[in-house]
Tab-separated table of C-alpha atoms in Angstrom:
chain	number	residue	atom	x	y	z
A	1	UNK	CA	0.000	0.000	0.000
A	2	UNK	CA	2.786	2.437	0.960
A	3	UNK	CA	4.701	1.932	-2.297
A	4	UNK	CA	1.524	2.390	-4.353
A	5	UNK	CA	0.678	5.666	-2.607
A	6	UNK	CA	4.165	7.082	-3.154
A	7	UNK	CA	3.968	6.166	-6.832
A	8	UNK	CA	0.594	7.906	-7.101
A	9	UNK	CA	1.992	11.056	-5.450
A	10	UNK	CA	4.827	11.186	-7.965
A	11	UNK	CA	2.399	10.541	-10.804
A	12	UNK	CA	0.134	13.293	-9.486
A	13	UNK	CA	2.909	15.880	-9.807
A	14	UNK	CA	3.619	14.779	-13.367
A	15	UNK	CA	-0.089	14.766	-14.229
A	16	UNK	CA	-0.312	18.375	-13.079
A	17	UNK	CA	1.843	19.498	-15.970
A	18	UNK	CA	0.183	17.067	-18.386
A	19	UNK	CA	-3.263	18.408	-17.507
A	20	UNK	CA	-2.029	21.983	-17.873
A	21	UNK	CA	-0.633	21.182	-21.324
A	22	UNK	CA	-3.798	19.391	-22.491
A	23	UNK	CA	-6.017	22.165	-21.157
A	24	UNK	CA	-3.917	24.823	-22.924
A	25	UNK	CA	-4.221	22.889	-26.196
A	26	UNK	CA	-7.955	22.433	-25.605
A	27	UNK	CA	-8.320	26.124	-24.775
A	28	UNK	CA	-6.410	27.178	-27.907
A	29	UNK	CA	-8.428	24.886	-30.195
A	30	UNK	CA	-11.723	26.136	-28.758
A	31	UNK	CA	-10.458	29.745	-29.009
A	32	UNK	CA	-9.539	29.255	-32.666
A	33	UNK	CA	-12.900	27.689	-33.533
A	34	UNK	CA	-14.839	30.440	-31.762
A	35	UNK	CA	-12.618	33.145	-33.249
A	36	UNK	CA	-13.035	31.692	-36.736
A	37	UNK	CA	-16.790	31.680	-36.226
A	38	UNK	CA	-16.638	35.408	-35.439
A	39	UNK	CA	-14.304	36.108	-38.348
A	40	UNK	CA	-11.168	36.756	-36.299
A	41	UNK	CA	-9.315	33.430	-36.471
A	42	UNK	CA	-5.925	33.206	-34.780
A	43	UNK	CA	-5.979	36.788	-33.508
A	44	UNK	CA	-8.965	35.997	-31.260
A	45	UNK	CA	-7.273	32.828	-29.985
A	46	UNK	CA	-4.065	34.744	-29.253
A	47	UNK	CA	-5.844	37.508	-27.353
A	48	UNK	CA	-7.883	35.056	-25.286
A	49	UNK	CA	-4.766	32.997	-24.547
A	50	UNK	CA	-2.997	36.102	-23.211
A	51	UNK	CA	-6.005	37.107	-21.105
A	52	UNK	CA	-6.323	33.556	-19.764
A	53	UNK	CA	-2.609	33.507	-18.957
A	54	UNK	CA	-2.860	36.723	-16.947
A	55	UNK	CA	-5.893	35.437	-15.037
A	56	UNK	CA	-4.162	32.109	-14.393
A	57	UNK	CA	-0.983	33.800	-13.169
A	58	UNK	CA	-2.888	35.951	-10.686
A	59	UNK	CA	-5.134	33.104	-9.540
A	60	UNK	CA	-2.246	30.657	-9.116
A	61	UNK	CA	-0.490	32.886	-6.591
A	62	UNK	CA	-3.682	33.995	-4.842
A	63	UNK	CA	-5.877	30.888	-4.988
A	64	UNK	CA	-5.533	30.167	-1.254
A	65	UNK	CA	-6.573	33.705	-0.291
A	66	UNK	CA	-9.522	33.572	-2.698
A	67	UNK	CA	-10.800	30.221	-1.393
A	68	UNK	CA	-10.372	31.224	2.265
A	69	UNK	CA	-12.180	34.518	1.674
A	70	UNK	CA	-15.056	32.868	-0.206
A	71	UNK	CA	-15.422	30.300	2.583
A	72	UNK	CA	-15.522	32.883	5.373
A	73	UNK	CA	-12.459	31.344	7.055
A	74	UNK	CA	-10.643	33.197	9.846
A	75	UNK	CA	-7.225	32.403	11.404
A	76	UNK	CA	-7.556	29.881	14.228
A	77	UNK	CA	-6.749	31.042	17.740
A	78	UNK	CA	-4.237	28.739	19.444
A	79	UNK	CA	-6.041	28.984	22.751
A	80	UNK	CA	-9.657	28.786	21.578
A	81	UNK	CA	-8.920	25.963	19.104
A	82	UNK	CA	-6.043	24.282	20.919
A	83	UNK	CA	-6.960	20.681	20.003
A	84	UNK	CA	-7.379	21.497	16.315
A	85	UNK	CA	-4.153	23.484	16.145
A	86	UNK	CA	-2.194	20.782	17.988
A	87	UNK	CA	-3.597	18.057	15.737
A	88	UNK	CA	-2.532	19.923	12.592
A	89	UNK	CA	0.899	20.603	14.082
A	90	UNK	CA	1.525	17.010	15.204
A	91	UNK	CA	0.350	15.399	11.974
A	92	UNK	CA	2.334	17.894	9.886
A	93	UNK	CA	5.476	16.765	11.719
A	94	UNK	CA	4.526	13.108	11.205
A	95	UNK	CA	3.928	13.724	7.493
A	96	UNK	CA	7.167	15.682	7.088
A	97	UNK	CA	5.287	18.782	5.917
A	98	UNK	CA	5.741	22.437	6.845
A	99	UNK	CA	3.149	23.634	9.345
A	100	UNK	CA	0.268	25.046	7.268
A	101	UNK	CA	-1.766	28.047	8.303
A	102	UNK	CA	-4.780	26.991	10.358
A	103	UNK	CA	-8.228	28.497	9.824
A	104	UNK	CA	-11.696	28.082	11.293
A	105	UNK	CA	-15.027	28.705	9.570
A	106	UNK	CA	-17.857	29.774	11.878
A	107	UNK	CA	-20.474	27.339	10.619
A	108	UNK	CA	-22.429	24.590	12.475
A	109	UNK	CA	-22.218	22.243	9.478
A	110	UNK	CA	-19.237	19.876	9.929
A	111	UNK	CA	-16.690	20.040	7.102
A	112	UNK	CA	-13.059	20.847	6.318
A	113	UNK	CA	-10.791	21.705	3.401
A	114	UNK	CA	-7.195	22.436	2.431
A	115	UNK	CA	-5.885	24.952	-0.079
A	116	UNK	CA	-2.599	26.434	-1.300
A	117	UNK	CA	-0.316	26.080	-4.307
A	118	UNK	CA	2.287	23.943	-2.474
A	119	UNK	CA	3.131	22.668	1.044
A	120	UNK	CA	4.988	25.904	1.868
A	121	UNK	CA	1.922	28.012	1.064
A	122	UNK	CA	-0.827	25.754	2.392
A	123	UNK	CA	-3.766	26.280	4.707
A	124	UNK	CA	-6.083	23.836	6.479
A	125	UNK	CA	-9.553	24.958	7.578
A	126	UNK	CA	-12.329	23.330	9.579
A	127	UNK	CA	-15.793	24.495	10.530
A	128	UNK	CA	-16.786	25.064	14.138
A	129	UNK	CA	-19.385	22.322	13.647
A	130	UNK	CA	-16.689	19.810	12.765
A	131	UNK	CA	-14.542	20.764	15.761
A	132	UNK	CA	-17.521	20.383	18.096
A	133	UNK	CA	-18.881	17.095	16.754
A	134	UNK	CA	-15.820	14.941	16.070
A	135	UNK	CA	-13.830	13.037	18.666
A	136	UNK	CA	-10.028	12.982	18.743
A	137	UNK	CA	-9.565	10.007	16.397
A	138	UNK	CA	-12.096	11.362	13.905
A	139	UNK	CA	-10.498	14.827	13.922
A	140	UNK	CA	-7.090	13.270	13.325
A	141	UNK	CA	-8.526	11.338	10.384
A	142	UNK	CA	-9.945	14.502	8.797
A	143	UNK	CA	-6.771	16.537	9.362
A	144	UNK	CA	-4.638	13.692	7.969
A	145	UNK	CA	-6.881	13.622	4.880
A	146	UNK	CA	-6.470	17.371	4.336
A	147	UNK	CA	-2.724	17.294	4.920
A	148	UNK	CA	-2.562	14.470	2.381
A	149	UNK	CA	-4.139	16.787	-0.174
A	150	UNK	CA	-1.309	19.209	0.559
A	151	UNK	CA	1.436	16.581	0.489
A	152	UNK	CA	0.062	14.953	-2.662
A	153	UNK	CA	-0.061	18.386	-4.359
A	154	UNK	CA	-3.806	17.958	-4.883
A	155	UNK	CA	-4.385	21.559	-3.803
A	156	UNK	CA	-2.127	22.766	-6.606
A	157	UNK	CA	-3.621	20.390	-9.144
A	158	UNK	CA	-7.223	21.296	-8.357
A	159	UNK	CA	-6.417	24.992	-8.183
A	160	UNK	CA	-4.878	24.930	-11.651
A	161	UNK	CA	-7.704	22.816	-13.074
A	162	UNK	CA	-10.277	25.210	-11.579
A	163	UNK	CA	-8.522	28.190	-13.168
A	164	UNK	CA	-8.454	26.519	-16.575
A	165	UNK	CA	-12.093	25.469	-16.334
A	166	UNK	CA	-12.989	29.048	-15.454
A	167	UNK	CA	-11.028	30.294	-18.467
A	168	UNK	CA	-13.033	28.028	-20.764
A	169	UNK	CA	-16.268	29.385	-19.270
A	170	UNK	CA	-15.095	32.988	-19.789
A	171	UNK	CA	-14.107	32.180	-23.368
A	172	UNK	CA	-17.532	30.723	-24.142
A	173	UNK	CA	-19.248	33.708	-22.551
A	174	UNK	CA	-17.147	36.180	-24.578
A	175	UNK	CA	-18.050	34.327	-27.773
A	176	UNK	CA	-21.788	34.272	-27.090
A	177	UNK	CA	-21.765	37.980	-26.231
A	178	UNK	CA	-19.670	38.776	-29.314
A	179	UNK	CA	-22.311	37.163	-31.529
A	180	UNK	CA	-24.585	40.079	-30.677
A	181	UNK	CA	-21.862	42.684	-31.215
A	182	UNK	CA	-21.068	41.464	-34.708
A	183	UNK	CA	-17.961	39.761	-36.076
A	184	UNK	CA	-15.803	40.370	-39.126
A	185	UNK	CA	-17.210	41.346	-42.519
A	186	UNK	CA	-16.768	37.847	-44.045
A	187	UNK	CA	-19.099	36.442	-41.429
A	188	UNK	CA	-21.819	35.835	-44.021
A	189	UNK	CA	-19.678	33.521	-46.159
A	190	UNK	CA	-20.715	29.886	-46.344
A	191	UNK	CA	-17.512	28.688	-44.661
A	192	UNK	CA	-17.966	31.071	-41.801
A	193	UNK	CA	-21.582	30.033	-41.346
A	194	UNK	CA	-20.354	26.485	-40.830
A	195	UNK	CA	-17.804	27.697	-38.280
A	196	UNK	CA	-20.551	29.721	-36.595
A	197	UNK	CA	-22.616	26.576	-36.075
A	198	UNK	CA	-19.557	24.677	-34.830
A	199	UNK	CA	-18.682	27.644	-32.613
A	200	UNK	CA	-22.101	27.752	-30.977
A	201	UNK	CA	-21.951	24.029	-30.267
A	202	UNK	CA	-18.400	24.387	-28.902
A	203	UNK	CA	-19.400	27.349	-26.699
A	204	UNK	CA	-22.138	25.211	-25.140
A	205	UNK	CA	-20.273	21.921	-24.824
A	206	UNK	CA	-16.700	23.055	-24.010
A	207	UNK	CA	-17.508	24.380	-20.498
A	208	UNK	CA	-19.458	21.194	-19.747
A	209	UNK	CA	-16.591	18.986	-20.957
A	210	UNK	CA	-14.058	21.012	-18.959
A	211	UNK	CA	-16.212	20.784	-15.829
A	212	UNK	CA	-16.600	17.005	-16.191
A	213	UNK	CA	-12.814	16.668	-16.399
A	214	UNK	CA	-12.470	18.800	-13.273
A	215	UNK	CA	-15.004	16.716	-11.344
A	216	UNK	CA	-13.460	13.416	-12.424
A	217	UNK	CA	-10.019	14.579	-11.262
A	218	UNK	CA	-11.540	15.807	-7.975
A	219	UNK	CA	-13.139	12.424	-7.230
A	220	UNK	CA	-9.888	10.549	-7.899
A	221	UNK	CA	-7.985	12.894	-5.581
A	222	UNK	CA	-10.434	12.188	-2.728
A	223	UNK	CA	-9.744	8.459	-2.883
A	224	UNK	CA	-5.983	9.077	-2.838
A	225	UNK	CA	-6.241	11.512	0.100
A	226	UNK	CA	-8.318	8.946	2.028
A	227	UNK	CA	-5.625	6.316	1.501
A	228	UNK	CA	-2.775	8.707	2.323
A	229	UNK	CA	-4.597	9.951	5.425
A	230	UNK	CA	-5.174	6.408	6.661
A	231	UNK	CA	-1.476	5.674	6.110
A	232	UNK	CA	-0.518	8.741	8.137
A	233	UNK	CA	-2.693	8.002	11.203
A	234	UNK	CA	-2.513	4.200	10.932
A	235	UNK	CA	-6.190	4.221	11.930
A	236	UNK	CA	-8.517	4.154	8.894
A	237	UNK	CA	-11.626	3.812	11.082
A	238	UNK	CA	-11.098	7.309	12.465
A	239	UNK	CA	-11.522	8.878	9.025
A	240	UNK	CA	-14.299	6.434	8.074
A	241	UNK	CA	-16.314	7.352	11.189
A	242	UNK	CA	-15.728	11.056	10.528
A	243	UNK	CA	-16.959	10.774	6.939
A	244	UNK	CA	-20.148	9.063	8.072
A	245	UNK	CA	-20.754	11.665	10.768
A	246	UNK	CA	-20.162	14.596	8.372
A	247	UNK	CA	-22.352	13.099	5.641
A	248	UNK	CA	-25.170	12.346	8.106
A	249	UNK	CA	-25.385	15.950	9.314
A	250	UNK	CA	-28.327	17.612	7.493
A	251	UNK	CA	-27.071	21.216	7.654
A	252	UNK	CA	-25.560	22.692	4.438
A	253	UNK	CA	-22.607	25.053	4.650
A	254	UNK	CA	-23.599	28.727	4.643
A	255	UNK	CA	-20.687	29.760	2.420
A	256	UNK	CA	-20.773	26.750	0.094
A	257	UNK	CA	-20.534	27.490	-3.621
A	258	UNK	CA	-19.933	25.533	-6.814
A	259	UNK	CA	-16.545	27.246	-7.126
A	260	UNK	CA	-15.255	25.851	-3.821
A	261	UNK	CA	-17.309	22.667	-3.282
A	262	UNK	CA	-14.585	20.338	-4.548
A	263	UNK	CA	-12.148	21.564	-1.871
A	264	UNK	CA	-14.194	20.148	1.031
A	265	UNK	CA	-13.745	16.663	2.460
A	266	UNK	CA	-17.459	15.908	1.912
A	267	UNK	CA	-19.824	17.577	-0.560
A	268	UNK	CA	-21.011	20.730	1.288
A	269	UNK	CA	-24.405	20.705	-0.424
A	270	UNK	CA	-26.891	18.583	1.506
A	271	UNK	CA	-30.257	17.244	0.417
A	272	UNK	CA	-28.954	16.366	-3.047
A	273	UNK	CA	-27.939	12.787	-2.532
A	274	UNK	CA	-30.152	11.167	-5.154
A	275	UNK	CA	-28.189	8.393	-6.794
A	276	UNK	CA	-28.091	8.208	-10.572
A	277	UNK	CA	-25.537	8.095	-13.361
A	278	UNK	CA	-25.821	11.837	-13.992
A	279	UNK	CA	-25.585	12.654	-10.282
A	280	UNK	CA	-22.354	10.686	-10.024
A	281	UNK	CA	-21.005	12.222	-13.214
A	282	UNK	CA	-21.528	15.764	-11.964
A	283	UNK	CA	-20.534	15.099	-8.335
A	284	UNK	CA	-17.445	16.726	-6.828
A	285	UNK	CA	-16.933	13.758	-4.489
A	286	UNK	CA	-17.200	9.969	-4.730
A	287	UNK	CA	-20.010	8.401	-2.664
A	288	UNK	CA	-19.233	8.412	1.063
A	289	UNK	CA	-20.386	4.791	1.266
A	290	UNK	CA	-17.685	3.755	-1.232
A	291	UNK	CA	-15.003	5.727	0.580
A	292	UNK	CA	-15.953	4.187	3.928
A	293	UNK	CA	-16.078	0.679	2.472
A	294	UNK	CA	-12.555	1.069	1.095
A	295	UNK	CA	-11.249	2.480	4.376
A	296	UNK	CA	-12.819	-0.335	6.375
A	297	UNK	CA	-11.079	-2.842	4.117
A	298	UNK	CA	-7.593	-1.353	4.656
């Protein structure tokens, strides 16, 4: 198990750059098709690539601040949240990671997340509900899971993927708005009419395809973090019990949003647990039952 996890961590780092490359190619192809549909061609693709690059650069270095702000997280007080702070500190030492910044979200719904572009710029946050409702072993399981996201570079991977998915959405929105502003003068040619049809289809489907890729990557990362967390604490049942307790709580997070949902240890939206193929396809997390079953079998 240990060897497999280390191989997956190494592969995760390599996949980060592979996903970036594939997304850039995907973005450029979609940009060219949409630009051609508007009569601009490569110039439109070039401009959008530059704009996307600037957005990505800013977001990459500020993703942790953005996520923490959107989640309503505040720095944890060492005295008021002594057990939480000590758990993060002790498990960081055990994992060989730098001590991340520790945050607390004032929310009765139990949940937690990690963010940051690398272990040196990481943050771990938990809700007040989680800190009140979990016992020591369960809290250790959750913290180990989140630290595993940091150590496995999942926070970087998902941050980059989120930025690229957002860029695709912006691109599609710019195209649809530009249709009403008017494109180049050869827009009425037969060839351009064909590109216009292809462009409209691409503008609708590209954001969906990008989002599905993001969600699939997110679900895979949860399984790996579960395994890495169990390896760190040597007590898989602690995390398994915590997952069941978090999932069973009916209260949704007050600051939950589609932009940050994939960061949390359990889907922050409650009351949407209907099981179907489409639900699983568009879910940010694998089913808790599957995660618990795997942990129990370790």
